[in-house]
Structure formats: structure tokens, C-alpha cells
PDB file of C-alpha atoms in Angstrom:
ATOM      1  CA  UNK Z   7      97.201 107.270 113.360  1.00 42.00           C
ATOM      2  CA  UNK Z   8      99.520 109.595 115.274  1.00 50.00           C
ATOM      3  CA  UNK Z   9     100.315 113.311 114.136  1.00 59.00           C
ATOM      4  CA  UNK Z  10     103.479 114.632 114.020  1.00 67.00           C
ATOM      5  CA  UNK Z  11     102.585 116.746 117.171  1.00 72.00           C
ATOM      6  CA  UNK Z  12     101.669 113.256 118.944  1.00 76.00           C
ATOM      7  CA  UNK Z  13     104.741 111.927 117.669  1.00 80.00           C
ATOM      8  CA  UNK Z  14     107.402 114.504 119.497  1.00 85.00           C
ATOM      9  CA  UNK Z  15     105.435 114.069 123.005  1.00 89.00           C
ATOM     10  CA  UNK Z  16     106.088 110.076 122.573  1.00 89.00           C
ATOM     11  CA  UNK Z  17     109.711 110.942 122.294  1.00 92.00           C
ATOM     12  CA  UNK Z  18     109.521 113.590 124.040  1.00 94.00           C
ATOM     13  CA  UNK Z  19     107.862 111.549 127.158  1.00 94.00           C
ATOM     14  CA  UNK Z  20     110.553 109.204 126.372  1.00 95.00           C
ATOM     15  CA  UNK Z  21     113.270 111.623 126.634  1.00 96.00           C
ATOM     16  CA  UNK Z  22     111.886 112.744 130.061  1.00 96.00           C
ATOM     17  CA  UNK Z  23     111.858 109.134 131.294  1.00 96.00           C
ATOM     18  CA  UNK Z  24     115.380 108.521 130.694  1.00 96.00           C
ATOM     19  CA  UNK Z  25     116.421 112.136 132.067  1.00 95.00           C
ATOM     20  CA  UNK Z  26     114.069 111.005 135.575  1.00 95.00           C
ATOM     21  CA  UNK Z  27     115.678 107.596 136.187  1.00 96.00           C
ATOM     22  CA  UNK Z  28     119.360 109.164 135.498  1.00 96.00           C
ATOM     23  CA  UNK Z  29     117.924 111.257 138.584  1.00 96.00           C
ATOM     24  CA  UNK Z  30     118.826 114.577 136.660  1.00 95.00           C
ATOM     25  CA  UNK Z  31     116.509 117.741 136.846  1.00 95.00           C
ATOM     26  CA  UNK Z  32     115.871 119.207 133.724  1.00 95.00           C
ATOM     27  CA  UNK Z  33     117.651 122.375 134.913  1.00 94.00           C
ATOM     28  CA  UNK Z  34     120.525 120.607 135.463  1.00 95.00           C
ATOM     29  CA  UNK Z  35     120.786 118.478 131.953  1.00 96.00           C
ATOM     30  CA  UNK Z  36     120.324 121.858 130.439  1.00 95.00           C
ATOM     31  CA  UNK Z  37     123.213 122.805 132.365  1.00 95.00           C
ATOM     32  CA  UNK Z  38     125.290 119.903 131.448  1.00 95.00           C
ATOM     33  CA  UNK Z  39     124.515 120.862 127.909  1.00 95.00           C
ATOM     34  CA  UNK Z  40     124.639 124.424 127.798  1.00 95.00           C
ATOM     35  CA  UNK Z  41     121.291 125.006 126.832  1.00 95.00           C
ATOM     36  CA  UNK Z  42     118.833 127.340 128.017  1.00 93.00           C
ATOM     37  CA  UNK Z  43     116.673 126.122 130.917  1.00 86.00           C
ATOM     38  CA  UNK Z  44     113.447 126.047 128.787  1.00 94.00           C
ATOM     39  CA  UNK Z  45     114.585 123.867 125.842  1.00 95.00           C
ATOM     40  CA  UNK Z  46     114.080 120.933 127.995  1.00 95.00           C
ATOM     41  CA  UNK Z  47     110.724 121.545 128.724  1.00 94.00           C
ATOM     42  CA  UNK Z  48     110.103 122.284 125.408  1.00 93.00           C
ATOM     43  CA  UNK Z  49     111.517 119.360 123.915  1.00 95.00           C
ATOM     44  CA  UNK Z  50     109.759 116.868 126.571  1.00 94.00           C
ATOM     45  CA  UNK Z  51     106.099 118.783 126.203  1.00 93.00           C
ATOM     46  CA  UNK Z  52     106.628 117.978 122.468  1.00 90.00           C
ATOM     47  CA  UNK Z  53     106.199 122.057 122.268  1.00 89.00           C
ATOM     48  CA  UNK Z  54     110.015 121.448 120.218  1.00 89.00           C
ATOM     49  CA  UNK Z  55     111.656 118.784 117.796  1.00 87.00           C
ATOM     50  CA  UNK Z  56     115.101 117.839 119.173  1.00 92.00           C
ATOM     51  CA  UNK Z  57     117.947 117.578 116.980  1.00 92.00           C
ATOM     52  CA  UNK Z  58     119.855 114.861 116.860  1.00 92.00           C
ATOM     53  CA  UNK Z  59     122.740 116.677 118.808  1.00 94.00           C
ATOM     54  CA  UNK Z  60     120.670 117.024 121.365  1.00 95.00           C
ATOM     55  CA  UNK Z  61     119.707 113.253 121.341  1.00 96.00           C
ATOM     56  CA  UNK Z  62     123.586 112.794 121.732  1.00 96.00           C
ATOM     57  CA  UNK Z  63     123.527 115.218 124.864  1.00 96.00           C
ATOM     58  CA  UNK Z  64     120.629 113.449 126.441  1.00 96.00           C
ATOM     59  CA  UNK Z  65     121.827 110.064 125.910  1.00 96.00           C
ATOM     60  CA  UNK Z  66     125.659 111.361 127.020  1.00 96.00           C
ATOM     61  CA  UNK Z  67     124.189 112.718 130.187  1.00 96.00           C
ATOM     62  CA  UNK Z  68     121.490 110.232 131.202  1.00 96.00           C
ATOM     63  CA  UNK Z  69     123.767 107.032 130.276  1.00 96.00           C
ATOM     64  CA  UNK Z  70     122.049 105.610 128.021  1.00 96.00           C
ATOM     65  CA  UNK Z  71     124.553 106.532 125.211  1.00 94.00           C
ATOM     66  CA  UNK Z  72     123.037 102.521 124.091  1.00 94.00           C
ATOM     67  CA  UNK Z  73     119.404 104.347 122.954  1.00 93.00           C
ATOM     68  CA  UNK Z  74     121.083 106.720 120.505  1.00 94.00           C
ATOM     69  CA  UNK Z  75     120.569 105.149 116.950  1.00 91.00           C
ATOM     70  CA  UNK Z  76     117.315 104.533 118.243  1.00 90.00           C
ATOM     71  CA  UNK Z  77     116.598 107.678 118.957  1.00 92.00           C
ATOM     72  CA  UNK Z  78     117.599 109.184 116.287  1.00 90.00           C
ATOM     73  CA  UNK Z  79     115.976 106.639 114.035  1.00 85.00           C
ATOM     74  CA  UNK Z  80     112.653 107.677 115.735  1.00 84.00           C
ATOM     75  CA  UNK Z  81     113.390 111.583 114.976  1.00 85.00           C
ATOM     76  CA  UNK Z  82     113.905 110.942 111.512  1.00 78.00           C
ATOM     77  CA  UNK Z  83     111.240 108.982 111.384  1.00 72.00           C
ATOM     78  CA  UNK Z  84     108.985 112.292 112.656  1.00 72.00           C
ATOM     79  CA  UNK Z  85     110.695 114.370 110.549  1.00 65.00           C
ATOM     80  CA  UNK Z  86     109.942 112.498 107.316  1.00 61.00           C
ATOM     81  CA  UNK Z  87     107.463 110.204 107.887  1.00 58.00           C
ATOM     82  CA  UNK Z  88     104.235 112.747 107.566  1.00 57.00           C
ATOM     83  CA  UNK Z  89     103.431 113.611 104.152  1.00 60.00           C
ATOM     84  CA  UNK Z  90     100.066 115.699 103.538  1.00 58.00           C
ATOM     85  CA  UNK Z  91      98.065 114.344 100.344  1.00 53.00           C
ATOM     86  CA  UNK Z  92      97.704 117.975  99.183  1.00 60.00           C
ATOM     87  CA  UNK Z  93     101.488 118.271  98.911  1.00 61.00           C
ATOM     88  CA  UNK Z  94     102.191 115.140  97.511  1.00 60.00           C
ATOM     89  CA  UNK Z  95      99.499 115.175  94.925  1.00 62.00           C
ATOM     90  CA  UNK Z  96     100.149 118.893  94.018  1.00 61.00           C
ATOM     91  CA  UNK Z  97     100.949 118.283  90.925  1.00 66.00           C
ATOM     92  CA  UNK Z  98      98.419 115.453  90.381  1.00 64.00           C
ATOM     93  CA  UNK Z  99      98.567 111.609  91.066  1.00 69.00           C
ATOM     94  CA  UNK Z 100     101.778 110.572  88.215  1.00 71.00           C
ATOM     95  CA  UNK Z 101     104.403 111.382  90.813  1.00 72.00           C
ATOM     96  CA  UNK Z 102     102.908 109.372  93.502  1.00 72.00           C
ATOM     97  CA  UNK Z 103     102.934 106.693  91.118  1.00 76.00           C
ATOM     98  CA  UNK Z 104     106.410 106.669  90.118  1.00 81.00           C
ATOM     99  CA  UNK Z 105     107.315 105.994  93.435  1.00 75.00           C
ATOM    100  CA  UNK Z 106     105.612 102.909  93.957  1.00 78.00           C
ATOM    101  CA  UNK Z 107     107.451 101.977  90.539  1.00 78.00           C
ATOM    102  CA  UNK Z 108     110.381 102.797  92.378  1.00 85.00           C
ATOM    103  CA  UNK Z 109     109.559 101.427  95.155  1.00 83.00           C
ATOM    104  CA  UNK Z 110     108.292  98.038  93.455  1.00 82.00           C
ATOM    105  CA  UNK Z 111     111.813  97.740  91.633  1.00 86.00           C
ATOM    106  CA  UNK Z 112     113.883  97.958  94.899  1.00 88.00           C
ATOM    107  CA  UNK Z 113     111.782  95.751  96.409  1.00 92.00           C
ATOM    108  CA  UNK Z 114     112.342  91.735  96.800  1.00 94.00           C
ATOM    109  CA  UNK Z 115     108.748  91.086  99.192  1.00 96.00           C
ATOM    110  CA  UNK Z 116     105.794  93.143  99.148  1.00 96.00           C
ATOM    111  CA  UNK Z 117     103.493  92.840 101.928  1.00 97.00           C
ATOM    112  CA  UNK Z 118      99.904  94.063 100.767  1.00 97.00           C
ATOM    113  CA  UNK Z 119      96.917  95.108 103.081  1.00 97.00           C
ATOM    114  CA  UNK Z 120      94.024  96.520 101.686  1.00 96.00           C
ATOM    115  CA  UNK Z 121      90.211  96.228 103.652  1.00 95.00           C
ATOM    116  CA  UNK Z 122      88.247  98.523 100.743  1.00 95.00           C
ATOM    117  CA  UNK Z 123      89.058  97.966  97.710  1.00 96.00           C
ATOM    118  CA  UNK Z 124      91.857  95.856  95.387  1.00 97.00           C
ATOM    119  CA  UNK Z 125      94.987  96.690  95.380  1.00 95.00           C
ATOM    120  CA  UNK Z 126      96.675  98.839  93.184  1.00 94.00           C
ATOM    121  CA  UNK Z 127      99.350  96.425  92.020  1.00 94.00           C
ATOM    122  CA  UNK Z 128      96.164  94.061  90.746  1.00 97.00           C
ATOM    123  CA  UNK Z 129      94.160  96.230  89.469  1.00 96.00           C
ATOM    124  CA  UNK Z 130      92.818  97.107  85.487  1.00 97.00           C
ATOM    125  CA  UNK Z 131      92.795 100.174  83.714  1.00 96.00           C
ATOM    126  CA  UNK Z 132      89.297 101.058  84.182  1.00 97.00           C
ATOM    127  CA  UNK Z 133      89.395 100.693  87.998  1.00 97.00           C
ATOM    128  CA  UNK Z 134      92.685 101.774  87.985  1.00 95.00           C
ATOM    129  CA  UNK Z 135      90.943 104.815  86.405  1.00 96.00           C
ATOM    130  CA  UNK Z 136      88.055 105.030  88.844  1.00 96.00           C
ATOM    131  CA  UNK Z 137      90.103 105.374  91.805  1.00 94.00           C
ATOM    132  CA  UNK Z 138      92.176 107.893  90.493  1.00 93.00           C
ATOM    133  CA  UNK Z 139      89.000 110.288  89.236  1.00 93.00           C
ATOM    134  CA  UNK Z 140      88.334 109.734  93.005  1.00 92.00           C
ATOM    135  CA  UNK Z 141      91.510 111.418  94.735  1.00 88.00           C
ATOM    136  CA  UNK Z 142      91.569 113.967  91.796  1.00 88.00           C
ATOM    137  CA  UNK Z 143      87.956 115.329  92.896  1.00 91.00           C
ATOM    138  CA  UNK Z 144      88.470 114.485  96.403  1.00 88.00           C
ATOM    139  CA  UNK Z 145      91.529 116.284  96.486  1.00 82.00           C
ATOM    140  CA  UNK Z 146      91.022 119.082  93.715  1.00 87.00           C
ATOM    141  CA  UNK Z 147      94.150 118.418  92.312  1.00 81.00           C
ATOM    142  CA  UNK Z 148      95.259 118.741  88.409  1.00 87.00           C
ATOM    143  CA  UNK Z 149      94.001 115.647  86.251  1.00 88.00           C
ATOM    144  CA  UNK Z 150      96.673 113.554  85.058  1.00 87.00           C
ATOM    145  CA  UNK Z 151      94.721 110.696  85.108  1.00 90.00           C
ATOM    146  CA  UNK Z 152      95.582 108.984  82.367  1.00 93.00           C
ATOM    147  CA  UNK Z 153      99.499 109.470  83.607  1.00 90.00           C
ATOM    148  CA  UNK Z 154      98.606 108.153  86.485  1.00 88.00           C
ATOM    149  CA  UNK Z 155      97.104 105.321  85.296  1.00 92.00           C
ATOM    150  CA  UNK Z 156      99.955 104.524  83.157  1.00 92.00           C
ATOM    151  CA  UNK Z 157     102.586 104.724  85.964  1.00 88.00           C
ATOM    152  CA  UNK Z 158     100.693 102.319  88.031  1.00 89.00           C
ATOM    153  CA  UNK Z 159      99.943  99.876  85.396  1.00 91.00           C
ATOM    154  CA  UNK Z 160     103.974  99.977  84.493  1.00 90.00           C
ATOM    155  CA  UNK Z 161     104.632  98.915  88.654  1.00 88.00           C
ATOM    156  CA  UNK Z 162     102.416  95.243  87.687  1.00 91.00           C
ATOM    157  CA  UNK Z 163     105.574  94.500  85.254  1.00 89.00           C
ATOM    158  CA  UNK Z 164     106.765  92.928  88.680  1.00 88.00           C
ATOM    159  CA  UNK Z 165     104.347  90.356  88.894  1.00 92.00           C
ATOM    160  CA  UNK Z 166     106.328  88.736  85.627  1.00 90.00           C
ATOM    161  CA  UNK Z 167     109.997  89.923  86.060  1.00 84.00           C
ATOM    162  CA  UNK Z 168     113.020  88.804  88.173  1.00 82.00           C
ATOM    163  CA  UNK Z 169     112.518  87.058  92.052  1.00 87.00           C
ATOM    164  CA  UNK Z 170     110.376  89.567  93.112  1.00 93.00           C
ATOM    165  CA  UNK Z 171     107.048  88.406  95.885  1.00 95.00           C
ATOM    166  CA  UNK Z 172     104.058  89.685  96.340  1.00 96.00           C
ATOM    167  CA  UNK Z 173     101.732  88.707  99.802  1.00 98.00           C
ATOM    168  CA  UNK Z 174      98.431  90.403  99.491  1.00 98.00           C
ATOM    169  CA  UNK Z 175      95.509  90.342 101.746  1.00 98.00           C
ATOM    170  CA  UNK Z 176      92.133  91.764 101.417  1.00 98.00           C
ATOM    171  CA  UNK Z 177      88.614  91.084 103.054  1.00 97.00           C
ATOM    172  CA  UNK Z 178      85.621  89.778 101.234  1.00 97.00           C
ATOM    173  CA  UNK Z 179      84.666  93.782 101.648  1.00 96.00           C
ATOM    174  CA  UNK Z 180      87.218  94.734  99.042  1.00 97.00           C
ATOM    175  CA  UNK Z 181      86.316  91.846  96.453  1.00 98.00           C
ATOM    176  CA  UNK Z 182      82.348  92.970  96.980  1.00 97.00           C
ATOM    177  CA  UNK Z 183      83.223  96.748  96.511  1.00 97.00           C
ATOM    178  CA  UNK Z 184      81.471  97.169  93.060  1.00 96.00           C
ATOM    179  CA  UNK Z 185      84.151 100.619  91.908  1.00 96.00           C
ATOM    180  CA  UNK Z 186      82.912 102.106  88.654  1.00 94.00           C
ATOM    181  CA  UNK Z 187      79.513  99.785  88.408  1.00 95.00           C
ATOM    182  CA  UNK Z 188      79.047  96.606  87.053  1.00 95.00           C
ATOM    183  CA  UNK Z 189      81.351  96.352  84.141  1.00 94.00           C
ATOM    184  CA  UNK Z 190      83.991  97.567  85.139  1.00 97.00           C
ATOM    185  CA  UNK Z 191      83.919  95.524  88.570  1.00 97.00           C
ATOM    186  CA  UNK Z 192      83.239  92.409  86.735  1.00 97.00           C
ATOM    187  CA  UNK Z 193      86.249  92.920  84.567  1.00 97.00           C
ATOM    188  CA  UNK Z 194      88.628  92.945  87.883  1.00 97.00           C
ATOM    189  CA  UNK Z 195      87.187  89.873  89.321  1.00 98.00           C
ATOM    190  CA  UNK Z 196      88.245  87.856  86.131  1.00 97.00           C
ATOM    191  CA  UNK Z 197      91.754  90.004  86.929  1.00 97.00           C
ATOM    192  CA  UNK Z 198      92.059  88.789  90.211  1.00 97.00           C
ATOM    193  CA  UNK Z 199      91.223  85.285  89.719  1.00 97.00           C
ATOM    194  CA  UNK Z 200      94.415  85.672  86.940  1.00 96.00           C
ATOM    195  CA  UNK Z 201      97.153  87.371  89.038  1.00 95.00           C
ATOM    196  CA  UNK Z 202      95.820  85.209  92.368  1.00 93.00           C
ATOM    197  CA  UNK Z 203      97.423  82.008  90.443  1.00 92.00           C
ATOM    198  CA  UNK Z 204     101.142  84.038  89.500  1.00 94.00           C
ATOM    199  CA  UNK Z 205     104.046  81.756  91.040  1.00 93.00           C
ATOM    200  CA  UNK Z 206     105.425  85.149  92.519  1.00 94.00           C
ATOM    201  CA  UNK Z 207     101.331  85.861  94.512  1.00 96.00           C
ATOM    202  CA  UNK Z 208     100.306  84.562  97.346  1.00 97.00           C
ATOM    203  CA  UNK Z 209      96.445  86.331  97.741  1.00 98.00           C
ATOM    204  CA  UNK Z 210      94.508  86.152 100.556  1.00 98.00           C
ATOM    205  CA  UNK Z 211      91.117  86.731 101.571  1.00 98.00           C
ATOM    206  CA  UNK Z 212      89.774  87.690 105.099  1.00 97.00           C
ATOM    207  CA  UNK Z 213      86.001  86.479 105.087  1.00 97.00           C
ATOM    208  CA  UNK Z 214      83.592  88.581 106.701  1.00 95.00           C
ATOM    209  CA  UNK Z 215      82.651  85.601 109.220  1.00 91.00           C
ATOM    210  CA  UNK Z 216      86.167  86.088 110.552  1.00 90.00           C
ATOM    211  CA  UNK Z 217      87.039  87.796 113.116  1.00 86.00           C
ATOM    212  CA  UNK Z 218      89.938  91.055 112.711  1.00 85.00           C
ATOM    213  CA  UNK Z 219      93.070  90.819 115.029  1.00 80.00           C
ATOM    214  CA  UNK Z 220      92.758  94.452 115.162  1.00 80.00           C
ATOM    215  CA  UNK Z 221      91.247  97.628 113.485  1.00 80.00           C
ATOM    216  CA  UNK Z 222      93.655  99.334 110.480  1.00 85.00           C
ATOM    217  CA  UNK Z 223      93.843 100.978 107.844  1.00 90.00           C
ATOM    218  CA  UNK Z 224      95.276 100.143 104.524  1.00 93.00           C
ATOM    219  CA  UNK Z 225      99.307  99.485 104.459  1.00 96.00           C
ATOM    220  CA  UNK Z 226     102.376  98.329 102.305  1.00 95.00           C
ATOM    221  CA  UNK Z 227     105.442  96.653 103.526  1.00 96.00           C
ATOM    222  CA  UNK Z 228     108.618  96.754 101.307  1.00 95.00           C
ATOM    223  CA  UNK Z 229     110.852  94.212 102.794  1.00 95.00           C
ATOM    224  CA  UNK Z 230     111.411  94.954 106.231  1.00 92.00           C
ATOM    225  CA  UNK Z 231     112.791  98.777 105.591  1.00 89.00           C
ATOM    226  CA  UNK Z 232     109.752 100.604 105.109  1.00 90.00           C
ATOM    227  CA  UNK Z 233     105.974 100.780 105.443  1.00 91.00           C
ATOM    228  CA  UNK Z 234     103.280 103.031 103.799  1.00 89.00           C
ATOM    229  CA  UNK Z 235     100.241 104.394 105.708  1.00 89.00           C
ATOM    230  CA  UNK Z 236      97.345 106.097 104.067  1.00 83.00           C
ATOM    231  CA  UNK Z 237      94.847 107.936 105.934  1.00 79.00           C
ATOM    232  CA  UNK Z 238      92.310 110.706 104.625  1.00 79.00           C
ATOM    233  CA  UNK Z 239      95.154 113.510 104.989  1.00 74.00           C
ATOM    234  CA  UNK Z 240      98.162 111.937 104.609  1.00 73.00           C
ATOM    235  CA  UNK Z 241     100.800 109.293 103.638  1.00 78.00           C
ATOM    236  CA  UNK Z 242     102.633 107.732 106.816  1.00 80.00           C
ATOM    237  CA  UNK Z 243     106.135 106.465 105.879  1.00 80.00           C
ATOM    238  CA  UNK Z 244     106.857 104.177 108.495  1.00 82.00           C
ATOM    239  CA  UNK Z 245     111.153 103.561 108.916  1.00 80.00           C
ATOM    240  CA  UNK Z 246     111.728 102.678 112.830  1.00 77.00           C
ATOM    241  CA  UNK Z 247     112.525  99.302 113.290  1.00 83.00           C
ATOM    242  CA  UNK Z 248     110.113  98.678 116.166  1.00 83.00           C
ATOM    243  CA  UNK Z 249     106.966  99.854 114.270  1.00 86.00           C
ATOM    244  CA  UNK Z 250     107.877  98.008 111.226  1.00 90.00           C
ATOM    245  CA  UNK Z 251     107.820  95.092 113.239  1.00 93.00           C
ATOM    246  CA  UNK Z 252     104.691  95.758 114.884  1.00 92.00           C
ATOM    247  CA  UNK Z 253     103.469  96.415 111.641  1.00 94.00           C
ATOM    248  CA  UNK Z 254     104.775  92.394 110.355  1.00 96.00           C
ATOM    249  CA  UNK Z 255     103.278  91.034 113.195  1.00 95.00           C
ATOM    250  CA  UNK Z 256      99.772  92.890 112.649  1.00 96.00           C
ATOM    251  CA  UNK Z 257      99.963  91.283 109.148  1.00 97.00           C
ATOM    252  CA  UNK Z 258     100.914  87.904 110.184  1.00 96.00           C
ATOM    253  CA  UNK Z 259      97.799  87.923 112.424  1.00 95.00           C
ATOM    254  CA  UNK Z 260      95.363  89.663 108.956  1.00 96.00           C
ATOM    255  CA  UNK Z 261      96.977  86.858 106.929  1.00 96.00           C
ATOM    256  CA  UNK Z 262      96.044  84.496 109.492  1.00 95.00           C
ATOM    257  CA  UNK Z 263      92.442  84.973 109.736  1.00 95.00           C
ATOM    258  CA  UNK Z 264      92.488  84.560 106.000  1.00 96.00           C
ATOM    259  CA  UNK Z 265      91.931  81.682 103.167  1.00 97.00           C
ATOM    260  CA  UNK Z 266      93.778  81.676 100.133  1.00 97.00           C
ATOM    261  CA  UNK Z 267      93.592  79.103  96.452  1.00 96.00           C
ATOM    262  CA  UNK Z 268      90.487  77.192  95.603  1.00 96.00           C
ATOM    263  CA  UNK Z 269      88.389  79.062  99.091  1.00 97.00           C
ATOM    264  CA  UNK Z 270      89.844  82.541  98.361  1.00 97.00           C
ATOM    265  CA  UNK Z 271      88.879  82.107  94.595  1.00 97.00           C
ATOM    266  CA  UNK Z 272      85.626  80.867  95.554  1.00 97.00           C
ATOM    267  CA  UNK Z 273      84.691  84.122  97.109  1.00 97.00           C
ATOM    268  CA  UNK Z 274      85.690  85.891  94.182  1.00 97.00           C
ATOM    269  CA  UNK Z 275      83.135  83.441  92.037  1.00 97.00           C
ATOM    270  CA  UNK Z 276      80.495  83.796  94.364  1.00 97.00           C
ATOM    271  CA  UNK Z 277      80.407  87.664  93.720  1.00 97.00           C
ATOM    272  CA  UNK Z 278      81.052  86.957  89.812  1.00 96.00           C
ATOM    273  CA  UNK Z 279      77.859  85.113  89.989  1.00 95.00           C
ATOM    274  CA  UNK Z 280      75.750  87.984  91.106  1.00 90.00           C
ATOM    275  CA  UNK Z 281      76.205  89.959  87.626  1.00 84.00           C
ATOM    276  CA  UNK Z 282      74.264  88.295  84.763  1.00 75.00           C
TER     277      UNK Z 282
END
């Protein structure tokens, strides 16, 4: 997952690519632009964000006036894309959870990947619960647990209302990932085997005898606008065009490598079975 610091030396290394093959020195686009000298090393070492005037400049000077909404849908990207868990859960986990209501509302498809435990948007109040206890000690933030919980049991009104679609895929890791002990595990199997049959669900299952396109972590697709990231530190909100798409094809290959009906629900019985 790249940092915001790794993210301005990609464009930055971008920006010094188009400046080289426009043969232009970086003392003399400075010049053209009436900057000092040093802001275009600056910008290309990553050392300094552009702005999106001086996206305009470069693409003005180098030719390549075609790159600009690109470019600037890249910046943005940077600028808002990196969200700190500590930040966004500062005031403990409801507000995160009213934007995925949000989020769920505006949204006609969901694309789902989780490879540790169910997804949220599936999941019962006591695991619900669990997982939420989790970030609140994990993160020492205030406990609004209960708030939380409440918020993301109002996002599964979706699974019922209007044309909305959900396309979820987990591996056989998730279903076998026994959160909060016996009962309360047991009691989100005999969820999952209800939601997996919605009209509006298509559920998948990637068995551990498959083999993974690819190593990643845990992400949601809202149509083909936006994508969420989580990794230990942060939430990655994912807006430029050519990583969504990367992002739709990495889940076309996940959903690929997985079954779905009677062999998906089979898992899900086979791991029943193991509780008495």
C-alpha cells in the first residue's frame, strides 16, 4: 500500500518524464513558469505536492495539455485519499459507520472483498460487536460501540430495499475465522447461509485449495467511482480512474477463483458441522 510520500514521487517521476521527452531542463520549465529554480526539483523528488496550477504549467509547457484531468485527478487523489484510523475514529467507530450508510445508499453495485473475516454488510450484532471491541482497544479510541453497531446494522436495510447489488467474495479463511467463540460464530454461519440466497447477493467463496491471483488486502468498490482500502493505519480512498480499474480487474480474477450456491454453501456447512 503506497504512502502519501510514495504517492508524490509516482507523480512526481511522472511529471519529470513528461518534462525529459518535451526536451526541457527543469531550469528552463521553471523559467517558462516563473517559478523558482528549486520548485521543480522539489516537486519531481516528491520533497513538494504540486498544485494543480502547476499541473496546468507543466502540461502547457511539455505539450501534453491531453494528461491534465488526469493529472489532476491523481493529485486529488493524494490529497484525499490517505486517511489515518486515529483521525477518523477520534471520536469512536459511529462516524465511520455512517458513511458506509451513506455510502451504501448512493450506491447501485457493491463490490465486496474480504480474506479475514465476514463482511460487515452480512454480519450479526454480536460479531458486529466483536469486531468493533477490537478497533476500540486496538485503537484506544472512545467506546461507542453499541452506536456503532447500530449504524452498521442500519447499512444491511440495502440487502431488502430498491435495485441495489451486492458481489461479495471471501475465502474459506474468513468463513473458518471463529470471532467471539463458538456461539457467536455459529450464529453468523446460519446468517450467511440466509443473506447468500437474497435476489440482490451474489456470495462467493475462494477455497483454500485455490490458488490467489494476487496478494491484497481487504477492499470495497462502490460502482466504478470509488474504492476503500484498509490497512493497519489507515483508510485508502481510491478515486483515479486507472486504479479503480485495476482494482475491478483484481476482483474479477478473486471472483474467479471462487464457487458460489450449493459449493459455496457447502463450505459454510462443513464448518457448521464442527460445533456440536
Amino acid at each position: 500500500m503506497t504512502s502519501p510520500r510514495q504517492a508524490r514521487e509516482t507523480l512526481g517521476r511522472r511529471l519529470r518524464e513528461m518534462r525529459k521527452d518535451a526536451g526541457l531542463t527543469g531550469r528552463r520549465l521553471a523559467q517558462l513558469s516563473g517559478w523558482h529554480e528549486s520548485k521543480v526539483s522539489k516537486i519531481e523528488n516528491g520533497d513538494r505536492s504540486p498544485t494543480e496550477p502547476d499541473l496546468r504549467a507543466y502540461t502547457l509547457h511539455t505539450c501534453t495539455e491531453d494528461q491534465l484531468p488526469d493529472l489532476i485527478a491523481t493529485l486529488r487523489g493524494i490529497e484525499a485519499a490517505y486517511v489515518e484510523w486515529r483521525r477518523l475514529l477520534a471520536t469512536g467507530t459511529r462516524r465511520r459507520q455512517e458513511r458506509s450508510v451513506t455510502l451504501a445508499e448512493q450506491t447501485r453495485l457493491q463490490r465486496v472483498y474480504e480474506p479475514q473475516i465476514i463482511p460487515g454488510i452480512f454480519q450479526t450484532p454480536e460479531y458486529a460487536e466483536q469486531i468493533l471491541r477490537r478497533a476500540v482497544r486496538f485503537y484506544g479510541i472512545p467506546d461507542d460501540v453499541d452506536a456503532g453497531v447500530a449504524k452498521r446494522l442500519e447499512r444491511q436495510q440495502w440487502l431488502y430495499r430498491g435495485d441495489r447489488r451486492f458481489h461479495v467474495v471471501v475465502t474459506e479463511q474468513a468463513i473458518y475465522n471463529p470471532i467471539g467463540g463458538p456461539g457467536v460464530h455459529r450464529g453468523q454461519l446460519d446468517r450467511l447461509l440466509a443473506v447468500s440466497g437474497l435476489p440482490r447477493v451474489l456470495f462467493e467463496i475462494i477455497p483454500t485449495n485455490r490458488p490467489m491471483p494476487m496478494q491484497s488486502t481487504n477492499f470495497v468498490m462502490f460502482d466504478s467511482r470509488l474504492v476503500l482500502v484498509e490497512t493497519p493505519t489507515a483508510e485508502l480512498s481510491v478515486t483515479q480512474p486507472r486504479e479503480i480499474d485495476t482494482y475491478s480487474r483484481l476482483f474479477a480474477e478473486l471472483a474467479e477463483s471462487s464457487v458460489t450456491g450449493e459449493p459455496a454453501r457447502a463450505i459454510i456447512r462443513a464448518c457448521l458441522a464442527g460445533y456440536p
